[in-house]
Short mmCIF file of C-alpha atoms and ligand atoms in Angstrom, two decimals:
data_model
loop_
_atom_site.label_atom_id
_atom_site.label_comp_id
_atom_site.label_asym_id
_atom_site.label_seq_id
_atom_site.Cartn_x
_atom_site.Cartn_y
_atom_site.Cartn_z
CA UNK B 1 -36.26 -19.15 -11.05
CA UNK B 2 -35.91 -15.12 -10.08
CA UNK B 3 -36.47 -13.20 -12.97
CA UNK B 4 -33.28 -11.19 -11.73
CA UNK B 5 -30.94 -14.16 -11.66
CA UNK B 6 -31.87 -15.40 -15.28
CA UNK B 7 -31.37 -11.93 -16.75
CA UNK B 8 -27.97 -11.93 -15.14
CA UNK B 9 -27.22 -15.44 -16.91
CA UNK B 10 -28.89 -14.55 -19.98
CA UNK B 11 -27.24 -10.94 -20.67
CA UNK B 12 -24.56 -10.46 -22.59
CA UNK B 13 -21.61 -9.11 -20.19
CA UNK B 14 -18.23 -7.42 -20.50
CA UNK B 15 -15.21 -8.63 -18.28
CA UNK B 16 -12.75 -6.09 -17.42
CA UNK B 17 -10.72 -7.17 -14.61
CA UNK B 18 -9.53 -10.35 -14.91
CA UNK B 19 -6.03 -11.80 -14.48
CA UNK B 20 -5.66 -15.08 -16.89
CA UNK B 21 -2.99 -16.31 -14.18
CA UNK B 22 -5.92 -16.48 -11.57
CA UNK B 23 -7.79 -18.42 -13.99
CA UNK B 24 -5.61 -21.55 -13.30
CA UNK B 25 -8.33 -23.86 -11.48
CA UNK B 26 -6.58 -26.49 -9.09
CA UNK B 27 -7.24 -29.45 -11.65
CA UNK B 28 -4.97 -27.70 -14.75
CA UNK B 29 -2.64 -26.61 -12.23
CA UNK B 30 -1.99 -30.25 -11.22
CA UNK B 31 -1.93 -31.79 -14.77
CA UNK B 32 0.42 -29.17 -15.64
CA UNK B 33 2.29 -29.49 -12.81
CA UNK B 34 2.63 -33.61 -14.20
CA UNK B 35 2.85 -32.82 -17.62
CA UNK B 36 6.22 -30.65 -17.30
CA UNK B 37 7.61 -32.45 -14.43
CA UNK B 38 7.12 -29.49 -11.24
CA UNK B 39 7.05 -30.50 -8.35
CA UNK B 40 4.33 -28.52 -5.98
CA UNK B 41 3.90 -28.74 -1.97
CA UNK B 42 0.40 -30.06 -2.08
CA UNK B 43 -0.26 -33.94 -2.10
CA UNK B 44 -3.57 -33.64 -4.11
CA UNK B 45 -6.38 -30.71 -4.90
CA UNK B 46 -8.23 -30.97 -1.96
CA UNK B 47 -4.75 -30.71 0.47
CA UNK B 48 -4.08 -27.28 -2.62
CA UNK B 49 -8.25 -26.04 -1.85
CA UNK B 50 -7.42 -25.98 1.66
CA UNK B 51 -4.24 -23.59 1.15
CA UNK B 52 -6.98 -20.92 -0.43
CA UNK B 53 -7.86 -19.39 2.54
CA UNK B 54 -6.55 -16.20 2.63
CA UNK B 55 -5.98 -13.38 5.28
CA UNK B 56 -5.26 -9.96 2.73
CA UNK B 57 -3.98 -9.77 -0.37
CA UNK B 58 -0.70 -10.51 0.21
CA UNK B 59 -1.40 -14.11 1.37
CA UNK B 60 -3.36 -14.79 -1.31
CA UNK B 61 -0.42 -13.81 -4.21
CA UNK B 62 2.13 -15.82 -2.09
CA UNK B 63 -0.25 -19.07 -3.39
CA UNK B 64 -1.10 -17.11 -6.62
CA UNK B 65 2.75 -16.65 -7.88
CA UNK B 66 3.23 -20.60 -6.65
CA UNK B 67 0.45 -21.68 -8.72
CA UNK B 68 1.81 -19.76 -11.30
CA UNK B 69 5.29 -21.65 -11.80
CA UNK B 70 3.31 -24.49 -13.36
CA UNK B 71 2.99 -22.02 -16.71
CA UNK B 72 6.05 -22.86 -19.27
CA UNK B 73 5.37 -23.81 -22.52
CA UNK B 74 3.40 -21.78 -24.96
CA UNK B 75 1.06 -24.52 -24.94
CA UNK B 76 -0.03 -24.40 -21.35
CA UNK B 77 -0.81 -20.52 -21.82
CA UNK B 78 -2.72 -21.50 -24.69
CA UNK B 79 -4.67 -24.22 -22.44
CA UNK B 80 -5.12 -21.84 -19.40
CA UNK B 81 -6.53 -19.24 -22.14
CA UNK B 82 -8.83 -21.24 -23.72
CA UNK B 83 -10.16 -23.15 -20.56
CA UNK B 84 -11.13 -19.37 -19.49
CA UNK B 85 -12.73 -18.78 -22.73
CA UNK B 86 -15.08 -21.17 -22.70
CA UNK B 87 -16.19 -20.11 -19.63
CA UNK B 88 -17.04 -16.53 -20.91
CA UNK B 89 -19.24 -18.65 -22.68
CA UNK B 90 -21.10 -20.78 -20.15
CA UNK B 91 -21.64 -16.93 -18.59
CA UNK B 92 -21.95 -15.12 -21.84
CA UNK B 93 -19.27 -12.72 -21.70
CA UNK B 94 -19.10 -11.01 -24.85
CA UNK B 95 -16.04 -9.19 -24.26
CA UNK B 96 -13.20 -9.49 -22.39
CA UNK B 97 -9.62 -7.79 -21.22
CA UNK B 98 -7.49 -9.71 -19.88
CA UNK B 99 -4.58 -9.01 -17.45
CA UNK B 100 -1.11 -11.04 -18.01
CA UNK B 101 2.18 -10.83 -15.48
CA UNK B 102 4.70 -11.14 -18.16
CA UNK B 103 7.53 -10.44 -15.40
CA UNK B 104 6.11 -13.30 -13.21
CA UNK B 105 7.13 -15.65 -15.75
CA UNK B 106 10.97 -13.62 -17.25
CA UNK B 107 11.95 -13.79 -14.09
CA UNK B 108 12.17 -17.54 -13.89
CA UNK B 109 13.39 -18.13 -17.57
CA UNK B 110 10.50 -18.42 -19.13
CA UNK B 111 10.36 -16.55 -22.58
CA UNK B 112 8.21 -13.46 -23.32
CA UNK B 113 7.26 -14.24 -26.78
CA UNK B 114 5.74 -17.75 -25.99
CA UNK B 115 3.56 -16.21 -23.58
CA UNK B 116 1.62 -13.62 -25.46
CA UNK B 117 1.62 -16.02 -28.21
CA UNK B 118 -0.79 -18.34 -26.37
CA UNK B 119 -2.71 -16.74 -24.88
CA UNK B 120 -3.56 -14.42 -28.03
CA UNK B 121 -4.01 -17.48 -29.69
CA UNK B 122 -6.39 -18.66 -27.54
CA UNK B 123 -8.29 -15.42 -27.96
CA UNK B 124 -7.99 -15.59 -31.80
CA UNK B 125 -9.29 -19.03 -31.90
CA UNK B 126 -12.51 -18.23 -29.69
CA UNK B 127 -12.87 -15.29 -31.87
CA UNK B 128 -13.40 -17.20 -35.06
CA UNK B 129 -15.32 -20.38 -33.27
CA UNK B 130 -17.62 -18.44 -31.08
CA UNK B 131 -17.57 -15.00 -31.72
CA UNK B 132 -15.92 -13.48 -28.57
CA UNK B 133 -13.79 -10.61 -28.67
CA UNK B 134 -11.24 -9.31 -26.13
CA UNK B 135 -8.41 -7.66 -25.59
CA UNK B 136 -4.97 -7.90 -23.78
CA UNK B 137 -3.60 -5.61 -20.43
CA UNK B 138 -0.21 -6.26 -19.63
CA UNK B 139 1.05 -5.81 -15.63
CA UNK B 140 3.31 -4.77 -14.29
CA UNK B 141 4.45 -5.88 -10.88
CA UNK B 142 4.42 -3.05 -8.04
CA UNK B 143 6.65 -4.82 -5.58
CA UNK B 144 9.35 -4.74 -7.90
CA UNK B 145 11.25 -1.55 -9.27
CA UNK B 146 10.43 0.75 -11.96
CA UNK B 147 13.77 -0.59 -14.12
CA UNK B 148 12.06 -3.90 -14.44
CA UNK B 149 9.02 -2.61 -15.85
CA UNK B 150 11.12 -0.75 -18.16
CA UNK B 151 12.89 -3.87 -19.58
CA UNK B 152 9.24 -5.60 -19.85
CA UNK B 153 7.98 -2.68 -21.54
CA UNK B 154 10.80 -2.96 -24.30
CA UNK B 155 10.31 -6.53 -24.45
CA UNK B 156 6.18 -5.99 -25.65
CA UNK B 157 6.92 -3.42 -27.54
CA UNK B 158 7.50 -6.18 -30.84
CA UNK B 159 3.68 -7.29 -29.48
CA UNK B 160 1.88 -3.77 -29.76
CA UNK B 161 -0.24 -5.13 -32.05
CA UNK B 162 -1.49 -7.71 -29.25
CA UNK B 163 -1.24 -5.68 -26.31
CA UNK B 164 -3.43 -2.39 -26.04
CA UNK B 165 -2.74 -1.15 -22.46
CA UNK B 166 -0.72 -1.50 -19.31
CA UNK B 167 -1.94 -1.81 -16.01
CA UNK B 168 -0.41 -2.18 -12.37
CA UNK B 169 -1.20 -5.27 -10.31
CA UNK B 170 0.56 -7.34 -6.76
CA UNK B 171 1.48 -5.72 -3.71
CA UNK B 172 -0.64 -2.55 -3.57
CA UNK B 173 0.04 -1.13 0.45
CA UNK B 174 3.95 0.32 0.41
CA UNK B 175 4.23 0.83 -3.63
CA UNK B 176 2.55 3.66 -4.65
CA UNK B 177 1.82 4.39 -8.38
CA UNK B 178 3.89 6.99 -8.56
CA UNK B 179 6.97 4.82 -8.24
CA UNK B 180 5.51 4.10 -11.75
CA UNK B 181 5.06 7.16 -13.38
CA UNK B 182 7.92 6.92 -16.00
CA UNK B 183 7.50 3.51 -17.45
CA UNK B 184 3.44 4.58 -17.84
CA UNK B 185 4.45 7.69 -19.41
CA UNK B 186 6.52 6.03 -21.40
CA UNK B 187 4.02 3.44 -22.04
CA UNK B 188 1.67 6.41 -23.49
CA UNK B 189 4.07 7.75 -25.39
CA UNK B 190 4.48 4.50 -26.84
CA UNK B 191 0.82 4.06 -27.72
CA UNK B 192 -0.53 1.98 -25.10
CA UNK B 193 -3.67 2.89 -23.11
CA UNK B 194 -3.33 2.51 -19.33
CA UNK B 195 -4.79 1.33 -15.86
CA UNK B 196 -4.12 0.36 -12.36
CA UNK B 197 -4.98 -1.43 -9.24
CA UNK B 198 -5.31 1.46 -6.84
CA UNK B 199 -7.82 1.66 -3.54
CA UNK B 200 -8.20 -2.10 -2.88
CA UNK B 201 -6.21 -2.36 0.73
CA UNK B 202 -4.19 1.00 -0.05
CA UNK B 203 -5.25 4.34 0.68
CA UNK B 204 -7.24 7.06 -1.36
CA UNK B 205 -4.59 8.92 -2.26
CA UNK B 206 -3.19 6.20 -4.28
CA UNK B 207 -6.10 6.55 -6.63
CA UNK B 208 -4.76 10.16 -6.88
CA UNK B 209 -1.83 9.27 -8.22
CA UNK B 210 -2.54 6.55 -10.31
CA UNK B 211 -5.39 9.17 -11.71
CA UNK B 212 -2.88 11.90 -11.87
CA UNK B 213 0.72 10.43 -12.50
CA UNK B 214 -0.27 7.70 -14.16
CA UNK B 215 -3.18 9.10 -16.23
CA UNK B 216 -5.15 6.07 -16.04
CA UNK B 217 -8.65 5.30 -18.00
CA UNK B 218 -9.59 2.90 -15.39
CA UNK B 219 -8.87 2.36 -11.73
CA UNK B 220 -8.77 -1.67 -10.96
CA UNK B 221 -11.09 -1.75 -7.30
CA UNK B 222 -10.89 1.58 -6.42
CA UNK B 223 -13.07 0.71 -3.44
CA UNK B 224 -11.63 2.64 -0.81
CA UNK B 225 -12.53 5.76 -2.77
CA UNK B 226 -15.47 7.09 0.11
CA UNK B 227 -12.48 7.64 2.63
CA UNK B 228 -11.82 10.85 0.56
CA UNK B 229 -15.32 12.73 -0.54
CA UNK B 230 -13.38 14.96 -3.04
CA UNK B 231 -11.92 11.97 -4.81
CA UNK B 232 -15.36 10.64 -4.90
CA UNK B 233 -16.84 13.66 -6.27
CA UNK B 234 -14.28 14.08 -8.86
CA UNK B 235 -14.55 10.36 -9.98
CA UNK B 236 -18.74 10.57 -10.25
CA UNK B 237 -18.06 14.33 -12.04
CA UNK B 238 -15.60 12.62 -14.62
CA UNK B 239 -17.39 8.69 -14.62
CA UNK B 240 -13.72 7.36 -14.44
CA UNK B 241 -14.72 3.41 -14.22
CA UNK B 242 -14.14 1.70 -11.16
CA UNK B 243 -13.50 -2.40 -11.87
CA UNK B 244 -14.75 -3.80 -8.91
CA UNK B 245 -14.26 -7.54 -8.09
CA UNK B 246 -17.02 -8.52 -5.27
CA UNK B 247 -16.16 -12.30 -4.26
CA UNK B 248 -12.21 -10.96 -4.66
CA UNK B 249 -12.86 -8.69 -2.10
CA UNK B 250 -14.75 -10.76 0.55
CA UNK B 251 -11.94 -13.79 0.10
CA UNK B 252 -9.12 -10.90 0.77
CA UNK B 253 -11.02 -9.77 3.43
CA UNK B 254 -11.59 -6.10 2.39
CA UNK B 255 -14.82 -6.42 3.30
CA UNK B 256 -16.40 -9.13 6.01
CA UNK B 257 -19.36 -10.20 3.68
CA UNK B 258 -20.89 -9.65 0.63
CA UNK B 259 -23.33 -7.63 2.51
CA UNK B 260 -21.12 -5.37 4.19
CA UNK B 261 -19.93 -4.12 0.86
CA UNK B 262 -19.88 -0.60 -0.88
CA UNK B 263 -20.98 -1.60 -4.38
CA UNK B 264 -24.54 -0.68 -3.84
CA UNK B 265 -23.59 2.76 -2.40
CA UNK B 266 -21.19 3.54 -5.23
CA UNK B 267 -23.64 2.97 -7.61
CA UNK B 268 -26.28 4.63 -5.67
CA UNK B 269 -24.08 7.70 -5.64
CA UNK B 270 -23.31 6.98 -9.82
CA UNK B 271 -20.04 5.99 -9.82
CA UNK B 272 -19.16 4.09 -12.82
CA UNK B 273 -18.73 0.34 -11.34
CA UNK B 274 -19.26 -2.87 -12.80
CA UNK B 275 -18.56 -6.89 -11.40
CA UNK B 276 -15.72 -8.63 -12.51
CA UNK B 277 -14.01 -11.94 -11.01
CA UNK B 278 -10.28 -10.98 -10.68
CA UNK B 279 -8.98 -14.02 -10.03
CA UNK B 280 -11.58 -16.92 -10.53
CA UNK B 281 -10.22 -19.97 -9.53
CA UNK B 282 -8.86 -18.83 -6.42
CA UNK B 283 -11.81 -16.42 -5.24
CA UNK B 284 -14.52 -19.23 -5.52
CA UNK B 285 -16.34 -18.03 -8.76
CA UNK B 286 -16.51 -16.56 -12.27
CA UNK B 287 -18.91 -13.22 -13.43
CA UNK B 288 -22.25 -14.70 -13.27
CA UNK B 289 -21.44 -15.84 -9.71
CA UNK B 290 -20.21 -12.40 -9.23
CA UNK B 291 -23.46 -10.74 -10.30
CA UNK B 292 -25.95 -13.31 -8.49
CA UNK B 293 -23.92 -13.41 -4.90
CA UNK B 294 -23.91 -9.73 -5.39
CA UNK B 295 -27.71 -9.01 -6.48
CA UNK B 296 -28.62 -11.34 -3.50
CA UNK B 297 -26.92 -9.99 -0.53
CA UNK B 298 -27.30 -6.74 -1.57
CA UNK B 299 -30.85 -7.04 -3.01
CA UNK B 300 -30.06 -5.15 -6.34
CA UNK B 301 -32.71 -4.20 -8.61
CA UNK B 302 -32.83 -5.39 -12.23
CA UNK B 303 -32.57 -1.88 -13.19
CA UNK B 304 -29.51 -1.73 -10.75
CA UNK B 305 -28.31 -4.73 -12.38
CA UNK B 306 -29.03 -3.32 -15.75
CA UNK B 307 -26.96 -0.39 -15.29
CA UNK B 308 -24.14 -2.51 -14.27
CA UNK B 309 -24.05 -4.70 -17.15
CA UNK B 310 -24.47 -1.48 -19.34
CA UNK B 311 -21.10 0.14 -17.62
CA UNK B 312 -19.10 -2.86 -18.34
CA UNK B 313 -19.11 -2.10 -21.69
CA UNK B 314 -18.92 1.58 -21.61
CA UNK B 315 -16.15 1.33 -19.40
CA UNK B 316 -14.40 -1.03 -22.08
CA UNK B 317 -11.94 -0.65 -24.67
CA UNK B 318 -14.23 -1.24 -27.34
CA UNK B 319 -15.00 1.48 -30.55
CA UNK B 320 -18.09 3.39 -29.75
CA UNK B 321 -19.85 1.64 -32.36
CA UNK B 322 -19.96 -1.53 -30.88
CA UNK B 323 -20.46 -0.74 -27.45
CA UNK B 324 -23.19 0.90 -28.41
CA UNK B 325 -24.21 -2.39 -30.44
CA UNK B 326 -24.18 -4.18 -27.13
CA UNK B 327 -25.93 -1.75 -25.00
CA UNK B 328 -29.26 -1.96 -27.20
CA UNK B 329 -29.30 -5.50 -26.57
CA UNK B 330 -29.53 -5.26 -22.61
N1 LIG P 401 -2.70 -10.02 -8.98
C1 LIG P 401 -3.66 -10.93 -9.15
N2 LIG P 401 -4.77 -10.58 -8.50
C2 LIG P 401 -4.51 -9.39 -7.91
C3 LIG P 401 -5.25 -8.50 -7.10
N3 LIG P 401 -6.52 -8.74 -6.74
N4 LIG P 401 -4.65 -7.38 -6.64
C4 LIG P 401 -3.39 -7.11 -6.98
N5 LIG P 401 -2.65 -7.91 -7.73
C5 LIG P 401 -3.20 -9.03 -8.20
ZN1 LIG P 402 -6.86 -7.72 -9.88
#
């Protein structure tokens, strides 16, 4: 086995850029589907495989927010959770931060409080049994308006201790951050730490704003950053964390294949990247499949690999102290 490829597996790893609703693999989706009586357009999971082949990014959250309807009892947010869970540790993910869609789930009656509760249960519970820790980002949707945001935000503001940061996720091209800025400020005001999708089909300049109107830690992609050297400059100068999402981008077509894409130049010009899986169980694999289809096509070098691993958890949420724990260990 290459030596490259086992130290992947073997390292301990940091997940930042994940959404737990694209965790929902097409054999939960259809028990759940059974278990509360849904009815979905798909006779069984190969017919549902078969609908995962998408064209952009919009195609792909048309299936995503279908799949999605299947989530309605605290329980199945707790079973989603927890069947992610254990695979941060078949890939030995150490930490993770999770992405919810609260608003994908309001909006069709579903209540608020049930699903934080299981999913941070879920969290708690593979805390205490195996150690991993991980924090919670909650979305908001771009393709609807700011006002909605602004109810969601009052509705997690009884959850602050379970939610540390907002972030901006769904139909990037047409709604720029900016449409965002006072529900984020608010958001900071409130105590939350912030991110955003920003650069993965849309334009460079909606990196600017989510950078400057939505003073974000973290852009989410971020990968059409080299249409615009100044932006580039400015986000190597300040080592503003770009979460990129490889096998994401290839199914969504941002790039043709793996080895048509930028992630070895960005880190050859030291941006501050690292591999995440975005939405697993629609994208065809989870972090260690990630880093290996990545290392391969691109031929990174275990130093290049290395540094990766080490900017997942700089770029995290975690105190000094224990990122700092981690990073001796890699
Ligand atoms: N929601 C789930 N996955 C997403 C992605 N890759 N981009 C934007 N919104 C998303
Ligand atoms: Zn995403």
């Amino acid at each position: 086995m290459n030596e490259i490829i086992e130290f992947i597996k073997k390292s301990p790893k940091a997940e930042l850029h994940l959404h737990i609703e694209g965790t929902l693999e097409p054999e939960l989706l259809f028990k759940l589907a059974k278990r509360n009586n849904i009815k979905i357009p798909y006779l069984n999971i190969a017919e549902l495989k078969s609908a995962y082949n998408f064209t952009d990014l919009e195609s792909f959250l048309n299936i995503f927010y279908q799949g999605s309807k299947v989530l309605i009892k605290e329980q199945d947010f707790f079973d989603l959770t927890w069947s992610y869970v254990l695979k941060c540790r078949e890939d030995n993910i150490v930490h993770t931060e999770i992405f919810f869609d609260p608003q994908s789930h309001v909006n069709r009656g579903v209540n608020f409080n049930l699903v934080i509760n299981g999913i941070y249960n879920a969290l708690e519970k593979a805390n205490k049994e195996f150690g991993l820790t991980s924090k919670i980002i909650m979305c908001f949707l771009r393709h609807l308006d700011e006002s909605s945001a602004l109810e969601i935000l009052d509705q997690a503001l009884i959850h602050k201790d379970k939610i540390v940061a907002v972030g901006l996720d769904s139909s990037e091209i047409g709604h720029p951050p900016r449409k965002f800025e006072r529900v984020f400020k608010k958001a900071i005001e409130k105590g939350f730490l912030t991110v955003a999708h920003a650069g993965e089909e849309g334009p460079p300049e909606y990196i600017w704003e989510a950078l400057n109107f939505l003073k974000v830690r973290r852009i989410d992609h971020g990968v059409q950053c080299f249409k615009d050297e100044q932006l580039v400059q400015k986000l190597i100068k300040e080592q503003i964390p770009l979460t990129v999402c490889p096998l994401s981008n290839i199914k969504l077509r941002v790039f043709n294949k793996l080895q048509d894409h930028n992630l070895k130049k960005m880190l050859d010009r030291g941006l501050m990247i690292m591999l995440n899986s975005d939405d697993p169980a629609y994208f065809g694999g989870y972090i260690n499949k990630n880093y290996i289809e990545s290392q391969k096509a691109l031929n990174l070098s275990l130093k290049e690999v290395k540094t990766i691993i080490i900017n997942s958890f700089k770029s995290s949420f975690l105190d000094q102290k224990k990122k700092e724990e981690w990073i001796s260990q890699i």
